[in-house]
Amino acid sequence: MSAYELRKSALVAAATTSGKREIEYPRKADGKPKYPSEIYGENVFTLKTMAKALPKPIFASFLKQRRGRQNLDKTTADSIAHAVRVWAMDRGATHYTHWFQPQTGTTAEKHDAFLSLLSNFTPGGEEVTPIDLFSGSQLLQSEPDASSFPSGGMRSTFEARGYTIWDTSSSMYVQRGPNGTSILYIPSVFISYNGDALDEKTGLLRSTEVLSRAACELVNLLEPEAHVGHVHTTLGTEQEFFLVDRAMYALRQDLKITGRTLVGQLPPRHQQLEDHYFGRIPSRVMRAISELELECLRLGIPIKTRHNEVAPAQFEVAPIFEEASVAVDHNLLTMDVLHKVAHRHNLRVLYHEKPFKGVNGSGKHCNWAIATDRGENLLDPTVRPETNYRFILFLLAVLRALQEHAPLLRLSISSSSNEHRLGAQEAPPGIISAFLGDQLNEVLDAIEEDRPLKNFSVPQFQSIKVGGTVLDVKVAGLPHIARDLTDRNRTSPFAFTGNKFEFRAVGSKQSPSFPVAVLNCAVTAAVREIADALREQMGSKPRLSDEDKLTVIRKYITLTKPVRFEGDNYSAEWVAEAERRGLPNIRSAPEAFAYLLKEKHMTMLTRTTGIFSEGELRSRYHILNERYAKDIIIEAETLKTIVGQQILPAAFEYRKSLAESAAALKTVAVDCGPEVEILEQLAPLVATLQKEYRVLVDVTAHIVADGESGEANAHAQAAYDQLVPVIARVRDAADELEATVADKFWPLPKYTELLLTI
């Protein structure tokens, strides 16, 4: 079967076989559908479930350990292990796994069976008895091969020992396995034999603890009667993705190998009509997402929102906010579940930030806030933000963190894939700034200038209320609606959106762990700096006065003003303005990676906050650069194969067909001018592609050879400087050829088939 016939067969299958899968929504004994709240968390070994399964003293001991007040003793660990094994096996579990986040951009798991063999030696020989066993030591840790994961030179190949350790802050759960079985998942961290972090999660957990201590210190300094004992960060991740037909996907080796299309022209209609965003979700996709939501309900993942995104075949799901480390686990688990569910519906989910050139890419907007153990959001402006000094000081701490460590935030979201999205009129550029909105900017300006607030009311359309507004749309049958304190700025990389910050630049396929850990660290350093300034201002007084607070507030309003920007972050004017303000504009991932080892940022991450060791940072630096170079080389090698073995042969075949047609027409004295004209159009296009293809082959070989002996960052920079432009030129030449070669000769599914057939 020819490539064209395969394409058309896949297209027919997509149109005629979609929608075959239906699942039955869970029902009660009386036949009525269960409420979502009745399904929520049924496959999770929650604290409530654990409390029922354990003796009270054992459960109390576990809670003390969870709060960091004592180590987990063997008796407690064995009791929990027994209880969770029985609970899991009652739900069909035959295996367990320590589920962790190595620095590969995905999750990892190794399955071990509960089945063990008990040997008893008798005079008649060995008697073997099968038993189901799960001990406390097996629960607490496992031992994967650390040398087989990225370590950035921290571990040699022969130094293989590493440990996964149960993260007691995240609940265990069971997930469906093969043949009616299930698997017990134990969320874990991953460390080396020497205790160095080899994963994404350890740094996040450390950063949460240090931010908690610093934030508690500041809150209790401002309000001595508050007695806040713990602070945590909350996170809500808006996950964007594409869904394409699995048969079409299987015919695109660039999608299979690199996650994005390396060639392909836009169809005549894509997103320019602005009709896909919030449009009707295709029925096939709706069935898949509905099944995803049901699976997530059972796993205790609170998916709240689903909708079409801007590009065709692009969608989003978003959860309710949770504690940050749990939210990260749930985001990665959601991605994994969606991958499996899509497969059942003959779909393929694409998490690459830019799988299709010319339409919007995908992000993972991370909505971040800080909350106390009393449930108070420290970033809530309340009704009168101008007198809520606690809110203003924490707001200024975030701005100070951005001002001092913007390059760290930029590097935390840098990758070869996110590079295609950043600054592409759909995601923030490489300049980190904060959007606050007119009203909060007015609050800060009024405090700095020691003047009254301006009134934001517009009498003919809205009436003012203190701290916010109510909109009247002047239609009698419609109710008045509350208006948020701030507008939204979708071009800002870090926007304040009412009572949280939205970190919009995070890539759709990356774990949020490292970006959030870096943000936590930077805010911790800023909170400590502000607390020191307040203590210095307070002097020997027993407590801070309002004037003391205002003095420090005014100082930091002035200091952080350059990082506040309310305009269009996509504009060329902002690039020039940012340069005047002294804000760094980091244009590439390798450039961003270099900041990780600069003394200012390394000092903050190692000595000021103690989140990472110097060795861990150097390891991560090496991993980031190595991964970037490898990604680009893989793209180049894949493009070589596609052009050399598919596109050029297709062009030659089409050219041959035209030439034979022209020759045949000429023999019967029929005008062959149209065929000759197309042949003349093809000739320079084929020549250009072949020329750029040869350059791609040569440059790829050169970059690969350099990587065997060169320094990691230099290798990544060379890949960016030399290989990325060649890949782009080859693509341009191939796309021009696609527009000329007859459809029946083109070997790859086109954008029309990929984006518009679900």
CSV table of C-alpha atoms in Angstrom, one decimal, residues 151-417:
chain,number,residue,atom,x,y,z
A,151,SER,CA,22.7,12.6,37.0
A,152,GLY,CA,24.8,15.3,35.3
A,153,GLY,CA,28.0,13.5,36.1
A,154,MET,CA,27.1,13.2,39.8
A,155,ARG,CA,27.1,9.4,39.5
A,156,SER,CA,29.4,7.2,37.4
A,157,THR,CA,28.0,4.3,35.4
A,158,PHE,CA,29.5,1.8,37.9
A,159,GLU,CA,28.0,3.8,40.9
A,160,ALA,CA,24.5,2.4,40.4
A,161,ARG,CA,22.9,2.6,43.8
A,162,GLY,CA,20.1,5.1,44.3
A,163,TYR,CA,16.9,5.2,46.5
A,164,THR,CA,13.3,6.1,46.0
A,165,ILE,CA,11.8,7.2,49.3
A,166,TRP,CA,8.0,7.4,50.1
A,167,ASP,CA,6.8,11.0,50.2
A,168,THR,CA,4.3,10.8,53.1
A,169,SER,CA,2.8,14.2,52.2
A,170,SER,CA,1.2,12.6,49.1
A,171,SER,CA,-1.3,9.8,49.4
A,172,MET,CA,-0.8,6.4,47.9
A,173,TYR,CA,-3.4,5.2,45.3
A,174,VAL,CA,-4.2,2.3,43.0
A,175,GLN,CA,-4.4,2.5,39.2
A,176,ARG,CA,-5.9,0.1,36.8
A,177,GLY,CA,-3.4,-2.5,35.4
A,178,PRO,CA,-3.7,-5.2,32.8
A,179,ASN,CA,-6.2,-8.0,32.7
A,180,GLY,CA,-8.5,-6.7,35.5
A,181,THR,CA,-5.6,-6.2,37.9
A,182,SER,CA,-4.4,-2.9,39.5
A,183,ILE,CA,-1.2,-1.5,40.8
A,184,LEU,CA,-0.4,0.3,44.1
A,185,TYR,CA,1.4,3.6,43.5
A,186,ILE,CA,3.6,5.1,46.2
A,187,PRO,CA,4.6,8.7,45.4
A,188,SER,CA,8.3,9.1,46.1
A,189,VAL,CA,11.4,11.2,45.9
A,190,PHE,CA,14.6,9.9,44.2
A,191,ILE,CA,18.1,10.4,45.7
A,192,SER,CA,21.6,9.1,45.1
A,193,TYR,CA,23.5,6.8,47.4
A,194,ASN,CA,25.1,10.0,48.9
A,195,GLY,CA,21.7,11.7,49.5
A,196,ASP,CA,21.9,14.1,46.5
A,197,ALA,CA,18.6,14.9,44.8
A,198,LEU,CA,18.3,13.1,41.4
A,199,ASP,CA,14.7,14.1,40.8
A,200,GLU,CA,12.4,17.1,40.5
A,201,LYS,CA,10.3,16.6,43.6
A,202,THR,CA,13.0,16.8,46.3
A,203,GLY,CA,13.8,20.4,45.6
A,204,LEU,CA,10.1,21.3,45.6
A,205,LEU,CA,9.5,19.8,49.0
A,206,ARG,CA,12.7,21.5,50.4
A,207,SER,CA,11.6,24.8,49.0
A,208,THR,CA,8.1,24.5,50.5
A,209,GLU,CA,9.7,24.0,53.9
A,210,VAL,CA,12.0,27.0,53.8
A,211,LEU,CA,9.4,29.3,52.4
A,212,SER,CA,7.1,28.1,55.2
A,213,ARG,CA,9.6,29.1,57.9
A,214,ALA,CA,10.4,32.5,56.3
A,215,ALA,CA,6.7,33.3,55.7
A,216,CYS,CA,5.7,32.3,59.3
A,217,GLU,CA,8.5,34.6,60.6
A,218,LEU,CA,7.2,37.5,58.5
A,219,VAL,CA,3.6,37.0,59.4
A,220,ASN,CA,4.3,36.7,63.1
A,221,LEU,CA,6.6,39.8,63.0
A,222,LEU,CA,3.8,41.8,61.4
A,223,GLU,CA,1.0,40.3,63.7
A,224,PRO,CA,2.6,38.8,66.9
A,225,GLU,CA,-0.8,37.6,68.0
A,226,ALA,CA,-1.3,35.5,64.8
A,227,HIS,CA,0.8,32.5,66.0
A,228,VAL,CA,1.0,31.1,62.4
A,229,GLY,CA,2.8,27.7,62.6
A,230,HIS,CA,2.9,26.7,59.0
A,231,VAL,CA,2.6,28.2,55.5
A,232,HIS,CA,2.3,26.3,52.3
A,233,THR,CA,2.1,27.2,48.6
A,234,THR,CA,-1.0,26.4,46.6
A,235,LEU,CA,-0.9,25.5,42.9
A,236,GLY,CA,-3.5,25.1,40.1
A,237,THR,CA,-2.1,23.9,36.8
A,238,GLU,CA,-4.0,24.6,33.6
A,239,GLN,CA,-2.9,21.8,31.3
A,240,GLU,CA,-3.1,22.4,27.5
A,241,PHE,CA,-2.7,19.7,24.9
A,242,PHE,CA,-3.5,18.6,21.4
A,243,LEU,CA,-5.4,15.5,20.4
A,244,VAL,CA,-4.9,13.9,17.0
A,245,ASP,CA,-6.1,10.7,15.4
A,246,ARG,CA,-3.8,7.8,16.3
A,247,ALA,CA,-3.6,6.4,12.8
A,248,MET,CA,-2.6,9.7,11.4
A,249,TYR,CA,0.0,10.1,14.2
A,250,ALA,CA,1.4,6.7,13.4
A,251,LEU,CA,2.2,7.8,9.8
A,252,ARG,CA,4.2,10.9,11.1
A,253,GLN,CA,7.6,9.7,12.4
A,254,ASP,CA,8.5,13.3,13.3
A,255,LEU,CA,5.5,13.4,15.8
A,256,LYS,CA,6.4,9.9,17.1
A,257,ILE,CA,10.1,10.7,17.6
A,258,THR,CA,10.3,14.4,18.5
A,259,GLY,CA,6.7,15.2,19.6
A,260,ARG,CA,6.3,17.9,16.9
A,261,THR,CA,5.9,18.2,13.2
A,262,LEU,CA,9.2,19.1,11.5
A,263,VAL,CA,7.5,19.8,8.2
A,264,GLY,CA,4.0,20.8,7.2
A,265,GLN,CA,1.9,23.6,5.8
A,266,LEU,CA,-1.0,25.3,7.4
A,267,PRO,CA,-4.5,24.4,6.0
A,268,PRO,CA,-6.5,27.4,4.5
A,269,ARG,CA,-8.5,27.5,7.7
A,270,HIS,CA,-6.9,27.0,11.1
A,271,GLN,CA,-7.3,29.4,14.0
A,272,GLN,CA,-7.7,32.7,12.1
A,273,LEU,CA,-11.5,32.8,12.5
A,274,GLU,CA,-11.1,32.7,16.3
A,275,ASP,CA,-14.0,30.2,16.5
A,276,HIS,CA,-12.3,27.2,18.2
A,277,TYR,CA,-11.7,28.8,21.6
A,278,PHE,CA,-14.5,27.8,23.9
A,279,GLY,CA,-16.3,26.3,20.9
A,280,ARG,CA,-18.2,23.0,20.9
A,281,ILE,CA,-16.0,20.2,22.0
A,282,PRO,CA,-16.0,17.4,19.3
A,283,SER,CA,-18.0,14.4,20.4
A,284,ARG,CA,-15.1,12.0,20.2
A,285,VAL,CA,-12.9,14.3,22.3
A,286,MET,CA,-15.7,14.9,24.8
A,287,ARG,CA,-16.0,11.1,25.4
A,288,ALA,CA,-12.3,10.9,26.0
A,289,ILE,CA,-12.1,13.8,28.3
A,290,SER,CA,-15.2,12.6,30.2
A,291,GLU,CA,-13.5,9.3,30.7
A,292,LEU,CA,-10.4,11.1,31.9
A,293,GLU,CA,-12.4,13.1,34.4
A,294,LEU,CA,-14.0,9.9,35.8
A,295,GLU,CA,-10.5,8.3,36.2
A,296,CYS,CA,-9.3,11.4,37.8
A,297,LEU,CA,-12.2,11.5,40.2
A,298,ARG,CA,-11.4,8.1,41.4
A,299,LEU,CA,-7.8,9.2,41.9
A,300,GLY,CA,-8.8,12.2,43.9
A,301,ILE,CA,-7.7,14.7,41.2
A,302,PRO,CA,-10.2,17.6,41.3
A,303,ILE,CA,-10.6,18.4,37.5
A,304,LYS,CA,-12.8,21.5,37.4
A,305,THR,CA,-12.7,22.8,33.8
A,306,ARG,CA,-12.6,21.5,30.3
A,307,HIS,CA,-12.7,23.5,27.1
A,308,ASN,CA,-11.4,24.0,23.5
A,309,GLU,CA,-8.3,26.1,23.3
A,310,VAL,CA,-7.4,28.5,20.5
A,311,ALA,CA,-5.9,26.2,17.9
A,312,PRO,CA,-7.9,23.4,16.2
A,313,ALA,CA,-7.5,20.1,18.0
A,314,GLN,CA,-6.2,21.9,21.1
A,315,PHE,CA,-7.9,21.6,24.5
A,316,GLU,CA,-7.4,22.3,28.2
A,317,VAL,CA,-8.3,20.8,31.5
A,318,ALA,CA,-7.7,22.6,34.8
A,319,PRO,CA,-8.1,21.4,38.4
A,320,ILE,CA,-9.1,23.1,41.7
A,321,PHE,CA,-6.1,24.5,43.6
A,322,GLU,CA,-4.2,22.1,45.9
A,323,GLU,CA,-1.1,22.2,48.1
A,324,ALA,CA,1.8,22.6,45.6
A,325,SER,CA,3.5,19.2,45.8
A,326,VAL,CA,0.2,17.3,45.7
A,327,ALA,CA,-0.9,19.5,42.7
A,328,VAL,CA,2.3,18.6,40.9
A,329,ASP,CA,1.7,14.9,41.5
A,330,HIS,CA,-1.8,15.3,40.3
A,331,ASN,CA,-0.8,17.2,37.2
A,332,LEU,CA,1.7,14.5,36.1
A,333,LEU,CA,-0.8,11.8,36.9
A,334,THR,CA,-3.5,13.6,34.9
A,335,MET,CA,-1.1,13.7,31.9
A,336,ASP,CA,-0.4,9.9,32.3
A,337,VAL,CA,-4.1,9.1,32.6
A,338,LEU,CA,-5.0,11.2,29.6
A,339,HIS,CA,-2.3,9.4,27.5
A,340,LYS,CA,-3.9,6.1,28.4
A,341,VAL,CA,-7.5,7.2,27.9
A,342,ALA,CA,-6.7,8.9,24.5
A,343,HIS,CA,-5.3,5.5,23.3
A,344,ARG,CA,-8.5,3.8,24.2
A,345,HIS,CA,-10.4,6.3,21.9
A,346,ASN,CA,-7.9,5.8,19.1
A,347,LEU,CA,-6.5,9.3,19.8
A,348,ARG,CA,-3.0,10.5,20.6
A,349,VAL,CA,-2.3,13.3,23.1
A,350,LEU,CA,0.5,15.7,22.2
A,351,TYR,CA,2.1,17.6,25.1
A,352,HIS,CA,4.8,19.2,23.0
A,353,GLU,CA,4.7,23.0,23.4
A,354,LYS,CA,4.6,23.6,19.7
A,355,PRO,CA,3.6,20.4,17.7
A,356,PHE,CA,2.3,22.4,14.8
A,357,LYS,CA,3.9,25.5,13.3
A,358,GLY,CA,1.7,28.5,12.6
A,359,VAL,CA,-1.0,27.8,15.3
A,360,ASN,CA,-0.9,28.4,19.0
A,361,GLY,CA,1.3,26.1,21.1
A,362,SER,CA,0.5,24.7,24.5
A,363,GLY,CA,1.5,25.8,28.0
A,364,LYS,CA,0.9,24.8,31.6
A,365,HIS,CA,-0.2,28.0,33.4
A,366,CYS,CA,0.8,27.6,37.0
A,367,ASN,CA,-1.5,29.6,39.4
A,368,TRP,CA,0.5,30.1,42.5
A,369,ALA,CA,-0.4,31.5,45.9
A,370,ILE,CA,0.7,31.3,49.6
A,371,ALA,CA,-1.7,30.1,52.4
A,372,THR,CA,-1.4,29.8,56.2
A,373,ASP,CA,-2.4,26.8,58.3
A,374,ARG,CA,-5.5,28.9,59.2
A,375,GLY,CA,-6.6,28.9,55.6
A,376,GLU,CA,-5.7,32.5,54.9
A,377,ASN,CA,-4.4,33.4,51.5
A,378,LEU,CA,-1.5,35.8,52.0
A,379,LEU,CA,-2.0,37.1,48.4
A,380,ASP,CA,-5.6,38.0,49.0
A,381,PRO,CA,-5.9,41.8,48.7
A,382,THR,CA,-9.2,41.8,50.8
A,383,VAL,CA,-11.6,44.6,50.6
A,384,ARG,CA,-9.1,47.4,51.3
A,385,PRO,CA,-5.7,46.4,49.9
A,386,GLU,CA,-4.3,49.8,50.6
A,387,THR,CA,-4.4,49.2,54.4
A,388,ASN,CA,-3.7,45.5,54.2
A,389,TYR,CA,0.1,45.8,54.9
A,390,ARG,CA,0.6,42.1,55.2
A,391,PHE,CA,-0.8,41.5,51.7
A,392,ILE,CA,1.3,44.4,50.3
A,393,LEU,CA,4.5,43.1,51.8
A,394,PHE,CA,4.0,39.6,50.5
A,395,LEU,CA,3.1,41.1,47.1
A,396,LEU,CA,6.3,43.1,47.2
A,397,ALA,CA,8.3,40.0,48.2
A,398,VAL,CA,7.1,38.3,45.0
A,399,LEU,CA,8.0,41.4,42.9
A,400,ARG,CA,11.4,41.5,44.6
A,401,ALA,CA,12.0,37.8,43.8
A,402,LEU,CA,11.2,38.5,40.1
A,403,GLN,CA,13.5,41.5,40.1
A,404,GLU,CA,16.4,39.8,41.7
A,405,HIS,CA,16.2,36.3,40.1
A,406,ALA,CA,14.3,36.7,36.8
A,407,PRO,CA,17.0,34.7,35.0
A,408,LEU,CA,16.4,31.7,37.3
A,409,LEU,CA,12.7,31.7,36.5
A,410,ARG,CA,13.5,32.0,32.8
A,411,LEU,CA,15.8,29.0,32.9
A,412,SER,CA,13.3,27.0,35.0
A,413,ILE,CA,10.9,27.0,32.0
A,414,SER,CA,13.6,26.7,29.3
A,415,SER,CA,13.8,23.7,26.9
A,416,SER,CA,14.2,23.0,23.2
A,417,SER,CA,10.4,22.5,22.9
